[in-house]
PDB file of C-alpha atoms in Angstrom:
ATOM      1  CA  MET F   9     100.642  83.695 111.249  1.00 60.00           C
ATOM      2  CA  GLU F  10      98.355  86.693 110.843  1.00 92.00           C
ATOM      3  CA  LEU F  11      99.756  90.208 111.286  1.00 93.00           C
ATOM      4  CA  THR F  12      97.979  90.919 114.589  1.00 93.00           C
ATOM      5  CA  LYS F  13      99.324  87.788 116.258  1.00 96.00           C
ATOM      6  CA  LEU F  14     102.772  88.414 114.804  1.00 96.00           C
ATOM      7  CA  SER F  15     102.640  91.996 116.087  1.00 97.00           C
ATOM      8  CA  ASP F  16     101.660  90.769 119.572  1.00 97.00           C
ATOM      9  CA  GLU F  17     104.597  88.347 119.667  1.00 98.00           C
ATOM     10  CA  VAL F  18     107.036  91.036 118.515  1.00 98.00           C
ATOM     11  CA  GLU F  19     105.660  93.476 121.113  1.00 98.00           C
ATOM     12  CA  ILE F  20     106.317  90.996 123.910  1.00 98.00           C
ATOM     13  CA  ILE F  21     109.897  90.359 122.803  1.00 98.00           C
ATOM     14  CA  SER F  22     110.507  94.101 122.400  1.00 98.00           C
ATOM     15  CA  ARG F  23     109.346  94.636 125.985  1.00 98.00           C
ATOM     16  CA  VAL F  24     111.738  91.913 127.129  1.00 98.00           C
ATOM     17  CA  TYR F  25     114.582  93.546 125.153  1.00 97.00           C
ATOM     18  CA  ALA F  26     113.842  96.938 126.726  1.00 98.00           C
ATOM     19  CA  ARG F  27     113.643  95.464 130.226  1.00 98.00           C
ATOM     20  CA  VAL F  28     116.870  93.469 129.874  1.00 98.00           C
ATOM     21  CA  HIS F  29     118.798  96.425 128.405  1.00 98.00           C
ATOM     22  CA  GLY F  30     117.224  99.168 130.533  1.00 98.00           C
ATOM     23  CA  LEU F  31     115.689 101.025 127.580  1.00 98.00           C
ATOM     24  CA  GLU F  32     112.636 103.235 127.428  1.00 98.00           C
ATOM     25  CA  ARG F  33     110.603 102.445 124.308  1.00 98.00           C
ATOM     26  CA  THR F  34     109.518 105.979 123.441  1.00 98.00           C
ATOM     27  CA  ASP F  35     107.967 106.980 120.125  1.00 98.00           C
ATOM     28  CA  ASP F  36     111.308 108.432 119.041  1.00 98.00           C
ATOM     29  CA  TRP F  37     113.176 105.281 120.024  1.00 98.00           C
ATOM     30  CA  LEU F  38     110.811 103.062 118.033  1.00 98.00           C
ATOM     31  CA  VAL F  39     111.128 105.131 114.848  1.00 98.00           C
ATOM     32  CA  LEU F  40     114.874 105.672 115.207  1.00 98.00           C
ATOM     33  CA  LYS F  41     115.344 101.952 115.880  1.00 98.00           C
ATOM     34  CA  LEU F  42     113.475 101.240 112.641  1.00 98.00           C
ATOM     35  CA  GLN F  43     115.940 103.511 110.819  1.00 98.00           C
ATOM     36  CA  GLU F  44     118.827 101.678 112.480  1.00 98.00           C
ATOM     37  CA  GLU F  45     117.447  98.322 111.354  1.00 98.00           C
ATOM     38  CA  ILE F  46     116.969  99.573 107.778  1.00 98.00           C
ATOM     39  CA  GLY F  47     120.596 100.737 107.836  1.00 98.00           C
ATOM     40  CA  GLU F  48     121.730  97.311 109.015  1.00 98.00           C
ATOM     41  CA  LEU F  49     119.622  95.671 106.298  1.00 98.00           C
ATOM     42  CA  THR F  50     121.254  97.935 103.727  1.00 98.00           C
ATOM     43  CA  GLN F  51     124.725  97.033 105.017  1.00 98.00           C
ATOM     44  CA  ALA F  52     123.902  93.322 104.918  1.00 98.00           C
ATOM     45  CA  PHE F  53     122.616  93.691 101.356  1.00 98.00           C
ATOM     46  CA  LEU F  54     125.758  95.512 100.274  1.00 98.00           C
ATOM     47  CA  THR F  55     127.857  92.721 101.762  1.00 97.00           C
ATOM     48  CA  MET F  56     125.725  90.015 100.156  1.00 97.00           C
ATOM     49  CA  SER F  57     125.903  91.731  96.764  1.00 97.00           C
ATOM     50  CA  GLY F  58     129.689  92.096  96.936  1.00 96.00           C
ATOM     51  CA  ARG F  59     129.682  95.881  97.334  1.00 97.00           C
ATOM     52  CA  SER F  60     131.010  95.929 100.887  1.00 96.00           C
ATOM     53  CA  ARG F  61     133.688  94.009 102.760  1.00 93.00           C
ATOM     54  CA  ASP F  62     132.744  90.511 103.842  1.00 90.00           C
ATOM     55  CA  ARG F  63     134.277  90.854 107.334  1.00 91.00           C
ATOM     56  CA  GLY F  64     135.615  87.308 106.962  1.00 95.00           C
ATOM     57  CA  LEU F  65     132.146  85.766 106.838  1.00 96.00           C
ATOM     58  CA  SER F  66     131.304  82.772 104.691  1.00 96.00           C
ATOM     59  CA  GLU F  67     128.628  83.042 101.998  1.00 97.00           C
ATOM     60  CA  ASP F  68     126.194  81.184 104.268  1.00 97.00           C
ATOM     61  CA  GLU F  69     126.898  83.556 107.158  1.00 97.00           C
ATOM     62  CA  ILE F  70     126.415  86.544 104.864  1.00 98.00           C
ATOM     63  CA  ARG F  71     123.054  85.223 103.653  1.00 98.00           C
ATOM     64  CA  ASP F  72     122.001  84.412 107.231  1.00 98.00           C
ATOM     65  CA  ALA F  73     122.913  87.946 108.307  1.00 98.00           C
ATOM     66  CA  PHE F  74     120.821  89.411 105.478  1.00 98.00           C
ATOM     67  CA  ARG F  75     117.816  87.254 106.373  1.00 98.00           C
ATOM     68  CA  GLY F  76     118.175  88.244 110.019  1.00 98.00           C
ATOM     69  CA  GLU F  77     118.229  91.934 109.141  1.00 98.00           C
ATOM     70  CA  VAL F  78     115.087  91.548 107.025  1.00 98.00           C
ATOM     71  CA  ALA F  79     113.399  90.026 110.080  1.00 98.00           C
ATOM     72  CA  ASP F  80     114.676  92.824 112.336  1.00 98.00           C
ATOM     73  CA  ALA F  81     113.375  95.514 109.978  1.00 98.00           C
ATOM     74  CA  LEU F  82     109.971  93.839 109.721  1.00 98.00           C
ATOM     75  CA  ALA F  83     109.713  93.399 113.492  1.00 98.00           C
ATOM     76  CA  GLN F  84     110.583  97.040 114.121  1.00 98.00           C
ATOM     77  CA  LEU F  85     108.085  98.168 111.476  1.00 98.00           C
ATOM     78  CA  LEU F  86     105.401  96.087 113.202  1.00 98.00           C
ATOM     79  CA  LEU F  87     106.260  97.836 116.473  1.00 98.00           C
ATOM     80  CA  VAL F  88     105.989 101.287 114.895  1.00 98.00           C
ATOM     81  CA  ALA F  89     102.654 100.404 113.282  1.00 98.00           C
ATOM     82  CA  ARG F  90     101.366  99.086 116.592  1.00 98.00           C
ATOM     83  CA  ARG F  91     102.491 102.145 118.562  1.00 98.00           C
ATOM     84  CA  PHE F  92     100.842 104.554 116.127  1.00 98.00           C
ATOM     85  CA  ASP F  93      97.701 102.455 115.777  1.00 97.00           C
ATOM     86  CA  VAL F  94      98.188 101.645 112.090  1.00 97.00           C
ATOM     87  CA  ASP F  95      96.056  98.725 110.951  1.00 96.00           C
ATOM     88  CA  LEU F  96      98.498  97.202 108.480  1.00 96.00           C
ATOM     89  CA  THR F  97      95.901  94.905 106.939  1.00 94.00           C
ATOM     90  CA  GLU F  98      93.615  97.863 106.295  1.00 96.00           C
ATOM     91  CA  GLU F  99      96.416 100.066 104.995  1.00 96.00           C
ATOM     92  CA  LEU F 100      97.742  97.372 102.679  1.00 96.00           C
ATOM     93  CA  GLU F 101      94.236  96.980 101.324  1.00 96.00           C
ATOM     94  CA  ARG F 102      93.913 100.739 100.832  1.00 97.00           C
ATOM     95  CA  LYS F 103      97.375 101.386  99.368  1.00 97.00           C
ATOM     96  CA  TRP F 104      98.350  98.158  97.570  1.00 96.00           C
ATOM     97  CA  PHE F 105      95.506  95.759  97.044  1.00 96.00           C
ATOM     98  CA  ARG F 106      93.276  98.346  95.398  1.00 96.00           C
ATOM     99  CA  TRP F 107      95.266  97.544  92.245  1.00 97.00           C
ATOM    100  CA  ARG F 108      94.179  93.895  92.162  1.00 96.00           C
ATOM    101  CA  HIS F 109      91.826  94.524  89.273  1.00 96.00           C
ATOM    102  CA  LEU F 110      94.876  95.167  87.053  1.00 98.00           C
ATOM    103  CA  VAL F 111      96.568  91.834  87.771  1.00 97.00           C
ATOM    104  CA  GLN F 112      97.146  89.652  84.722  1.00 96.00           C
ATOM    105  CA  PRO F 113      97.954  85.906  84.777  1.00 94.00           C
ATOM    106  CA  GLU F 114     101.633  86.589  84.064  1.00 96.00           C
ATOM    107  CA  ASP F 115     101.807  88.734  87.202  1.00 96.00           C
ATOM    108  CA  THR F 116     101.062  85.736  89.401  1.00 95.00           C
ATOM    109  CA  ALA F 117     103.577  83.358  87.789  1.00 94.00           C
ATOM    110  CA  GLY F 118     105.718  81.672  90.417  1.00 93.00           C
ATOM    111  CA  ILE F 119     103.718  83.007  93.361  1.00 93.00           C
ATOM    112  CA  ARG F 120     102.764  80.387  95.925  1.00 85.00           C
ATOM    113  CA  ASP F 121      99.150  79.873  96.958  1.00 76.00           C
ATOM    114  CA  VAL F 122      97.646  82.197  94.347  1.00 66.00           C
ATOM    115  CA  GLY F 123      94.095  81.303  93.483  1.00 60.00           C
ATOM    116  CA  GLY F 124      93.082  79.759  96.813  1.00 45.00           C
ATOM    117  CA  PRO F 125      89.561  80.074  98.194  1.00 40.00           C
ATOM    118  CA  ASP F 126      90.047  83.406  99.937  1.00 40.00           C
ATOM    119  CA  VAL F 127      92.454  85.033  97.515  1.00 45.00           C
ATOM    120  CA  GLY F 128      91.646  88.585  96.657  1.00 45.00           C
ATOM    121  CA  GLY F 129      88.705  89.172  98.964  1.00 40.00           C
ATOM    122  CA  PRO F 130      85.594  91.010  97.847  1.00 41.00           C
ATOM    123  CA  ASP F 131      85.511  93.044  94.656  1.00 41.00           C
ATOM    124  CA  THR F 132      89.044  92.211  93.584  1.00 41.00           C
ATOM    125  CA  GLY F 133      88.336  91.934  89.920  1.00 42.00           C
ATOM    126  CA  GLY F 134      88.768  88.281  89.265  1.00 40.00           C
ATOM    127  CA  PRO F 135      90.278  84.937  90.124  1.00 39.00           C
ATOM    128  CA  GLY F 136      93.924  84.265  90.797  1.00 41.00           C
ATOM    129  CA  VAL F 137      94.612  87.679  92.230  1.00 42.00           C
ATOM    130  CA  GLY F 138      96.536  87.450  95.426  1.00 46.00           C
ATOM    131  CA  GLY F 139      99.133  90.049  96.192  1.00 45.00           C
ATOM    132  CA  PRO F 140     100.393  93.569  95.839  1.00 47.00           C
ATOM    133  CA  VAL F 141     101.213  94.715  92.375  1.00 42.00           C
TER     134      VAL F 141
END
């Protein structure tokens, strides 16, 4: 799913969440909620890595909690980007993908779908270049 469509879906669910819980989605709330989600991701990571109490959860439950927190953090980041009119595709291109010309074959080892027909885009410096470095 492309970022714009994903962002639209997350926006709808965030509106539902706010309506159901009687919240006002202000700029401050969106950014502070992102910080909250990053904190929860950090806690889940500490639990998964054995550096925090397990709260009686099984290994599978701990891994599921971590994956869920990654999704929460991403969703909240998409909401912040949307609110402040940040084109994530454009910004990733500007900040990350400008380094594509430095990618070596060993950098793409184990990466899925590297080298497809639209990998790298224009002026990327060569074949097989497909992600941030």
